[in-house]
Coordinates of C-alpha atoms and ligand atoms in Angstrom, one line a residue:
X1 CA 79.2 -62.1 24.2
X2 CA 81.8 -63.4 21.8
X3 CA 84.8 -64.6 23.7
X4 CA 87.0 -63.4 20.9
X5 CA 86.6 -59.9 22.0
X6 CA 88.8 -60.8 25.0
X7 CA 91.7 -62.1 22.9
X8 CA 91.7 -64.4 20.0
X9 CA 91.8 -67.7 21.7
X10 CA 88.5 -69.3 21.0
X11 CA 90.0 -70.7 17.8
X12 CA 92.1 -73.0 20.0
X13 CA 91.1 -76.6 20.1
X14 CA 92.5 -77.6 23.5
X15 CA 90.3 -78.8 26.4
X16 CA 89.9 -75.3 27.8
X17 CA 88.0 -74.2 24.6
X18 CA 86.0 -77.3 23.9
X19 CA 84.6 -78.3 27.2
X20 CA 81.9 -75.6 27.6
X21 CA 79.6 -73.8 25.1
X22 CA 80.9 -70.6 23.5
X23 CA 78.9 -68.3 25.9
X24 CA 80.8 -69.6 28.9
X25 CA 84.1 -67.9 30.0
X26 CA 86.6 -70.8 30.7
X27 CA 88.5 -69.8 33.8
X28 CA 88.9 -73.4 35.0
X29 CA 91.7 -75.7 33.5
X30 CA 95.3 -74.8 34.0
X31 CA 96.1 -73.5 30.5
X32 CA 97.3 -69.9 29.9
X33 CA 95.8 -67.7 27.2
X34 CA 99.3 -66.5 26.2
X35 CA 101.2 -67.2 23.0
X36 CA 103.8 -70.0 23.3
X37 CA 107.4 -68.9 23.5
X38 CA 108.7 -68.2 20.0
X39 CA 111.8 -70.4 20.5
X40 CA 109.6 -73.4 21.4
X41 CA 107.4 -72.8 18.3
X42 CA 110.6 -72.6 16.1
X43 CA 111.9 -75.8 17.6
X44 CA 108.6 -77.6 16.8
X45 CA 108.6 -76.1 13.3
X46 CA 112.2 -77.2 12.8
X47 CA 111.3 -80.8 13.7
X48 CA 108.3 -80.9 11.5
X49 CA 110.1 -79.2 8.6
X50 CA 112.7 -81.9 8.7
X51 CA 110.1 -84.6 9.1
X52 CA 112.0 -85.6 12.3
X53 CA 108.9 -87.1 14.0
X54 CA 110.0 -90.6 14.9
X55 CA 110.3 -92.5 18.2
X56 CA 112.1 -90.8 21.1
X57 CA 115.7 -92.0 21.4
X58 CA 118.3 -90.6 23.7
X59 CA 117.6 -86.8 24.3
X60 CA 120.5 -85.7 26.6
X61 CA 119.7 -82.1 25.6
X62 CA 116.8 -82.1 28.1
X63 CA 119.0 -83.0 31.1
X64 CA 121.7 -80.5 29.9
X65 CA 119.2 -77.7 29.6
X66 CA 117.4 -78.4 32.9
X67 CA 120.8 -78.8 34.7
X68 CA 121.8 -75.3 33.6
X69 CA 118.3 -73.8 34.4
X70 CA 118.1 -75.4 37.9
X71 CA 121.6 -74.3 38.8
X72 CA 121.1 -70.8 37.6
X73 CA 117.7 -70.3 39.1
X74 CA 117.7 -72.4 42.3
X75 CA 121.4 -73.2 42.8
X76 CA 120.4 -76.9 42.5
X77 CA 123.0 -79.2 40.9
X78 CA 121.1 -82.1 39.5
X79 CA 122.6 -85.4 38.5
X80 CA 121.9 -85.2 34.7
X81 CA 122.2 -88.9 34.1
X82 CA 119.4 -89.5 36.6
X83 CA 116.8 -87.4 34.7
X84 CA 114.4 -89.8 33.0
X85 CA 111.8 -88.9 30.5
X86 CA 108.1 -89.7 31.1
X87 CA 104.9 -89.0 29.1
X88 CA 103.6 -86.4 31.4
X89 CA 103.7 -85.6 35.1
X90 CA 100.6 -87.6 35.8
X91 CA 102.0 -90.7 34.1
X92 CA 105.3 -90.3 35.9
X93 CA 103.4 -90.0 39.2
X94 CA 101.3 -93.1 38.5
X95 CA 104.3 -95.2 37.4
X96 CA 106.3 -94.1 40.5
X97 CA 103.4 -94.9 42.8
X98 CA 102.9 -98.2 41.1
X99 CA 106.4 -99.4 42.0
X100 CA 106.4 -97.8 45.5
X101 CA 103.1 -99.1 46.8
X102 CA 100.9 -102.1 47.1
X103 CA 97.1 -101.9 46.9
X104 CA 95.9 -100.5 50.2
X105 CA 99.1 -98.7 51.1
X106 CA 98.7 -95.1 52.4
X107 CA 99.8 -92.2 50.3
X108 CA 99.9 -88.8 52.0
X109 CA 98.8 -85.5 50.5
X110 CA 97.8 -82.2 51.8
X111 CA 94.4 -80.8 50.9
X112 CA 93.5 -78.6 49.2
X113 CA 95.5 -80.0 46.4
X114 CA 95.4 -80.5 42.7
X115 CA 92.5 -82.9 42.0
X116 CA 94.5 -85.4 39.9
X117 CA 96.5 -86.4 43.0
X118 CA 93.4 -88.2 44.2
X119 CA 93.0 -90.0 40.8
X120 CA 96.7 -91.0 40.6
X121 CA 96.4 -92.7 44.1
X122 CA 93.2 -94.3 43.2
X123 CA 94.6 -95.6 39.9
X124 CA 97.2 -97.7 41.8
X125 CA 94.6 -98.8 44.4
X126 CA 96.4 -97.1 47.2
X127 CA 94.6 -95.1 50.0
X128 CA 94.6 -91.4 50.4
X129 CA 95.9 -90.1 53.8
X130 CA 95.2 -86.4 54.1
X131 CA 97.0 -83.9 56.4
X132 CA 95.3 -80.7 55.3
X133 CA 97.2 -77.4 55.0
X134 CA 96.6 -75.1 57.9
X135 CA 95.5 -71.5 57.3
X136 CA 97.8 -69.2 59.3
X137 CA 96.8 -65.6 58.7
X138 CA 96.6 -65.5 54.9
X139 CA 99.0 -68.3 54.3
X140 CA 98.1 -72.0 53.8
X141 CA 101.0 -73.9 55.4
X142 CA 102.1 -77.4 55.9
X143 CA 101.2 -79.1 59.2
X144 CA 104.6 -80.6 60.0
X145 CA 103.4 -82.3 63.3
X146 CA 100.4 -83.8 61.4
X147 CA 102.7 -85.0 58.7
X148 CA 105.0 -86.7 61.3
X149 CA 101.9 -88.5 62.8
X150 CA 100.9 -89.7 59.4
X151 CA 104.5 -91.0 58.8
X152 CA 104.4 -92.8 62.1
X153 CA 101.1 -94.2 61.2
X154 CA 102.6 -96.1 58.2
X155 CA 102.4 -93.8 55.2
X156 CA 104.5 -95.2 52.4
X157 CA 104.7 -92.3 50.0
X158 CA 104.2 -88.5 50.4
X159 CA 102.9 -86.8 47.3
X160 CA 104.0 -83.3 47.8
X161 CA 102.7 -80.4 45.7
X162 CA 105.6 -77.9 45.7
X163 CA 104.5 -75.2 45.0
X164 CA 101.0 -76.0 46.0
X165 CA 98.2 -75.9 43.4
X166 CA 95.6 -74.4 44.2
X167 CA 96.8 -72.1 46.9
X168 CA 100.0 -70.9 45.3
X169 CA 102.1 -71.5 48.4
X170 CA 105.8 -72.0 48.0
X171 CA 106.8 -74.2 50.9
X172 CA 109.9 -72.9 52.7
X173 CA 113.3 -74.4 52.9
X174 CA 112.8 -74.9 56.6
X175 CA 109.5 -76.8 56.1
X176 CA 111.0 -79.0 53.4
X177 CA 114.1 -79.7 55.4
X178 CA 111.9 -80.9 58.3
X179 CA 109.9 -83.1 55.9
X180 CA 113.2 -84.6 54.5
X181 CA 114.4 -85.4 58.0
X182 CA 111.1 -87.0 58.9
X183 CA 110.9 -89.0 55.7
X184 CA 114.4 -90.3 56.2
X185 CA 113.6 -91.3 59.8
X186 CA 110.3 -93.1 58.9
X187 CA 111.4 -94.6 55.6
X188 CA 108.9 -92.6 53.5
X189 CA 109.5 -91.8 49.8
X190 CA 108.7 -88.2 48.9
X191 CA 107.4 -87.6 45.4
X192 CA 107.8 -83.9 44.9
X193 CA 105.6 -82.5 42.1
X194 CA 107.5 -79.3 41.1
X195 CA 105.7 -78.5 37.9
X196 CA 104.7 -75.0 39.0
X197 CA 108.1 -74.1 40.4
X198 CA 109.3 -71.9 37.5
X199 CA 106.2 -69.8 38.0
X200 CA 107.2 -68.7 41.5
X201 CA 108.0 -65.1 42.5
X202 CA 109.4 -65.8 45.9
X203 CA 112.5 -68.1 46.4
X204 CA 111.6 -71.7 45.6
X205 CA 113.5 -74.6 47.1
X206 CA 113.8 -77.8 45.1
X207 CA 113.4 -80.8 47.4
X208 CA 116.5 -82.6 46.1
X209 CA 118.6 -79.5 46.7
X210 CA 118.3 -79.9 50.4
X211 CA 121.1 -82.4 50.9
X212 CA 121.4 -86.1 52.0
X213 CA 118.1 -86.6 53.8
X214 CA 116.2 -85.3 50.8
X215 CA 118.3 -87.2 48.4
X216 CA 117.8 -90.5 50.3
X217 CA 114.1 -90.0 50.2
X218 CA 113.1 -87.9 47.2
X219 CA 112.0 -88.2 43.6
X220 CA 111.0 -85.0 41.8
X221 CA 108.5 -85.0 38.9
X222 CA 108.3 -82.0 36.6
X223 CA 107.9 -80.7 33.1
X224 CA 108.0 -77.4 31.2
X225 CA 104.4 -78.2 30.2
X226 CA 102.8 -75.9 32.8
X227 CA 105.1 -73.0 33.1
X228 CA 105.6 -72.7 29.3
X229 CA 102.0 -73.7 28.5
X230 CA 102.6 -76.7 26.3
X231 CA 100.7 -79.5 28.1
X232 CA 99.5 -81.0 24.8
X233 CA 103.1 -81.9 23.8
X234 CA 103.2 -84.8 26.3
X235 CA 106.7 -84.8 27.8
X236 CA 107.9 -84.6 31.4
X237 CA 110.6 -86.1 33.6
X238 CA 111.4 -87.6 37.0
X239 CA 114.7 -87.2 38.7
X240 CA 116.5 -88.7 41.7
X241 CA 119.9 -88.1 43.4
X242 CA 120.2 -91.0 45.8
X243 CA 121.0 -94.7 45.3
X244 CA 118.3 -95.8 47.8
X245 CA 115.5 -94.1 45.9
X246 CA 117.0 -95.2 42.5
X247 CA 116.9 -98.8 43.7
X248 CA 113.2 -98.4 44.8
X249 CA 112.3 -97.1 41.3
X250 CA 114.3 -99.6 39.3
X251 CA 111.1 -101.5 38.4
X252 CA 109.7 -98.6 36.4
X253 CA 109.4 -99.8 32.8
X254 CA 112.0 -98.5 30.4
X255 CA 109.1 -98.0 28.0
X256 CA 108.2 -94.9 29.9
X257 CA 110.9 -93.2 27.9
X258 CA 109.5 -94.4 24.6
X259 CA 106.1 -93.2 25.6
X260 CA 107.3 -89.6 25.7
X261 CA 106.8 -87.4 22.7
X262 CA 109.9 -86.4 20.7
X263 CA 108.5 -83.0 20.0
X264 CA 107.7 -82.6 23.7
X265 CA 111.2 -83.5 24.7
X266 CA 112.8 -80.9 22.5
X267 CA 110.2 -78.4 23.6
X268 CA 111.4 -79.0 27.1
X269 CA 115.0 -78.4 26.0
X270 CA 114.0 -75.1 24.4
X271 CA 111.9 -74.0 27.4
X272 CA 114.8 -74.5 29.9
X273 CA 117.4 -72.9 27.6
X274 CA 116.1 -70.5 25.0
X275 CA 112.8 -69.5 26.6
X276 CA 113.8 -68.2 30.0
X277 CA 113.2 -64.6 29.2
X278 CA 109.7 -65.5 28.0
X279 CA 109.2 -67.3 31.4
X280 CA 110.3 -64.2 33.3
X281 CA 108.0 -62.0 31.3
X282 CA 105.1 -64.4 31.9
X283 CA 105.7 -64.5 35.7
X284 CA 105.6 -60.6 35.6
X285 CA 102.4 -60.7 33.7
X286 CA 100.8 -63.1 36.1
X287 CA 101.8 -60.9 39.1
X288 CA 100.3 -57.9 37.3
X289 CA 97.1 -59.9 36.6
X290 CA 97.0 -61.0 40.2
X291 CA 97.0 -57.4 41.4
X292 CA 94.3 -56.6 38.9
X293 CA 92.2 -59.6 40.0
X294 CA 92.6 -58.6 43.7
X295 CA 91.4 -55.1 42.8
X296 CA 88.4 -56.3 40.8
X297 CA 87.4 -58.7 43.5
X298 CA 87.7 -56.1 46.2
X299 CA 85.4 -53.8 44.1
X300 CA 82.9 -56.2 42.9
X301 CA 82.9 -59.2 45.3
X302 CA 83.5 -57.6 48.7
X303 CA 82.5 -60.8 50.6
X304 CA 85.1 -63.0 48.8
X305 CA 88.2 -63.9 50.6
X306 CA 91.6 -64.2 48.9
X307 CA 94.9 -65.5 50.3
X308 CA 98.6 -64.8 49.9
X309 CA 100.0 -66.2 46.7
X310 CA 103.7 -66.8 45.9
X311 CA 103.4 -68.8 42.7
X312 CA 101.4 -69.8 39.6
X313 CA 98.2 -68.4 38.1
X314 CA 95.5 -70.4 39.9
X315 CA 93.7 -68.4 42.6
X316 CA 92.0 -70.0 45.5
X317 CA 88.9 -68.0 46.4
X318 CA 86.7 -68.4 49.4
X319 CA 83.1 -67.5 48.6
X320 CA 81.5 -68.7 51.8
X321 CA 80.4 -65.1 52.6
X322 CA 77.8 -65.5 49.9
X323 CA 76.3 -68.6 51.4
X324 CA 75.5 -70.2 48.0
X325 CA 75.2 -74.0 47.8
X326 CA 77.3 -75.6 45.0
X327 CA 78.7 -72.3 44.1
X328 CA 80.6 -73.4 41.0
X329 CA 77.4 -74.9 39.6
X330 CA 75.6 -71.6 40.1
X331 CA 78.4 -69.7 38.5
X332 CA 78.4 -72.0 35.4
X333 CA 74.6 -72.0 35.0
X334 CA 73.8 -68.3 35.9
X335 CA 77.1 -66.3 35.4
X336 CA 78.3 -68.5 32.5
X337 CA 81.8 -68.6 34.1
X338 CA 83.5 -72.0 34.4
X339 CA 85.8 -72.5 37.5
X340 CA 87.2 -75.5 39.2
X341 CA 85.0 -76.5 42.2
X342 CA 86.7 -76.3 45.6
X343 CA 85.6 -79.8 46.5
X344 CA 87.7 -81.3 43.7
X345 CA 90.7 -80.5 45.9
X346 CA 89.8 -82.4 49.0
X347 CA 88.7 -85.9 50.0
X348 CA 85.6 -84.6 51.6
X349 CA 83.2 -81.7 51.3
X350 CA 85.1 -79.0 53.2
X351 CA 85.7 -76.7 50.3
X352 CA 82.2 -76.5 48.7
X353 CA 82.3 -72.7 49.0
X354 CA 85.7 -72.4 47.3
X355 CA 86.6 -72.0 43.7
X356 CA 89.9 -72.1 41.7
X357 CA 90.1 -69.3 39.2
X358 CA 92.6 -69.0 36.4
X359 CA 94.1 -65.5 35.9
X360 CA 96.5 -66.3 33.1
X361 CA 94.4 -64.5 30.5
X362 CA 93.6 -60.9 29.4
X363 CA 92.5 -58.4 32.0
X364 CA 89.4 -57.9 29.9
X365 CA 88.4 -61.5 30.4
X366 CA 89.2 -61.4 34.1
X367 CA 87.1 -58.2 34.5
X368 CA 84.2 -59.7 32.6
X369 CA 84.3 -62.9 34.6
X370 CA 84.3 -61.1 37.9
X371 CA 81.4 -58.8 36.7
X372 CA 79.3 -61.8 35.7
X373 CA 80.0 -63.5 39.1
X374 CA 79.2 -60.3 40.9
X375 CA 75.9 -59.9 39.1
X376 CA 74.8 -63.4 40.3
X377 CA 76.2 -63.3 43.9
X378 CA 75.8 -59.6 44.8
X379 CA 72.5 -59.3 42.8
Ligands
PLP1 C1 100.5 -79.9 40.5 C2 100.3 -80.4 39.1 N1 100.9 -81.5 38.7 C3 100.7 -82.0 37.4 C4 99.8 -81.4 36.5 C5 99.6 -82.0 35.2 O1 100.8 -82.3 34.6 P1 100.8 -83.2 33.3 O2 99.8 -82.5 32.3 O3 102.2 -83.1 32.8 O4 100.3 -84.5 33.7 C6 99.2 -80.2 36.9 C7 98.3 -79.5 36.0 O5 97.7 -78.5 36.3 C8 99.4 -79.7 38.2 O6 98.8 -78.6 38.7

């Protein structure tokens, strides 16, 4: 089947469309099959029309736009002069980990979590310390007692995924307050990856909005790249609000700013200022797609288990009921559907029956993917 019949995206050249042969439906990488916000496209066009494509100098417009967005959306007053540009969230995380850890130091995360977290920790030769999320009813929640034990045990840095990819959990203000107090008590730096935050449909709490304990301990990394679907533009930022953390991060090379794309920086400005209605419409579309996905799964994959979701477009699906080994491999080979394997999200094999499925696409594509999976798993 020609993927074009599900929306004209196969002419895109990003990773999503080039990794697999044309007969495979790409439901894996976190890119959305939606058109980029018109204001962002205009901003890019304006820069190119004026041949304004040089090195990245001061771009105070980003901090100004994010300040207004964060205040309006989350009642979070940032310190705009403390927002520093970075190439992307991954690069920001690695540079931060590099100055906060020595080889062999422990960095805490909570599986299941975005697979690059493991690679970032490995890149700086630190060690992964995992306190897995706990499944309570249909919610994957933080294990605060486990986190305290890990802090006591000498964890240096806590890499927090807030909201959590792949389960779509928005950690509560209460949980995050407890984490901030513990981090302050045990001298742990919290690196809060909030890239998915604008895609939340329940109240989201920014870590640094939680007051002194969070500000003593926290650095937030984010970008408009995920929520506004412009990952190829290569621009992100990190932000702090306390002199203690600022002192710890002083060794980050200034060149990080220069390594950020000028187009990406101005796209971030446009995202947080002129493209907020586009974001709200997109979050609504994602919720509608989620309801559609849940309905399709209930009809065609009755043994699949889904969980509560509060944010983003990446769905964590438990296919253990089908008792298929290496399920993502079978789905790719036999159903011609690409998903992210569950095991990519944990240090060991505990999620081999899970997949991560991207619903930011047309309903036709979702329906076709579920039908193909159903044909293979249900027979
Ligand atoms: C939690 C999280 N952080 C970071 C990224 C990647 O961000 P960047 O492309 O800016 O490195 C992703 C991508 O899906 C993500 O889910």
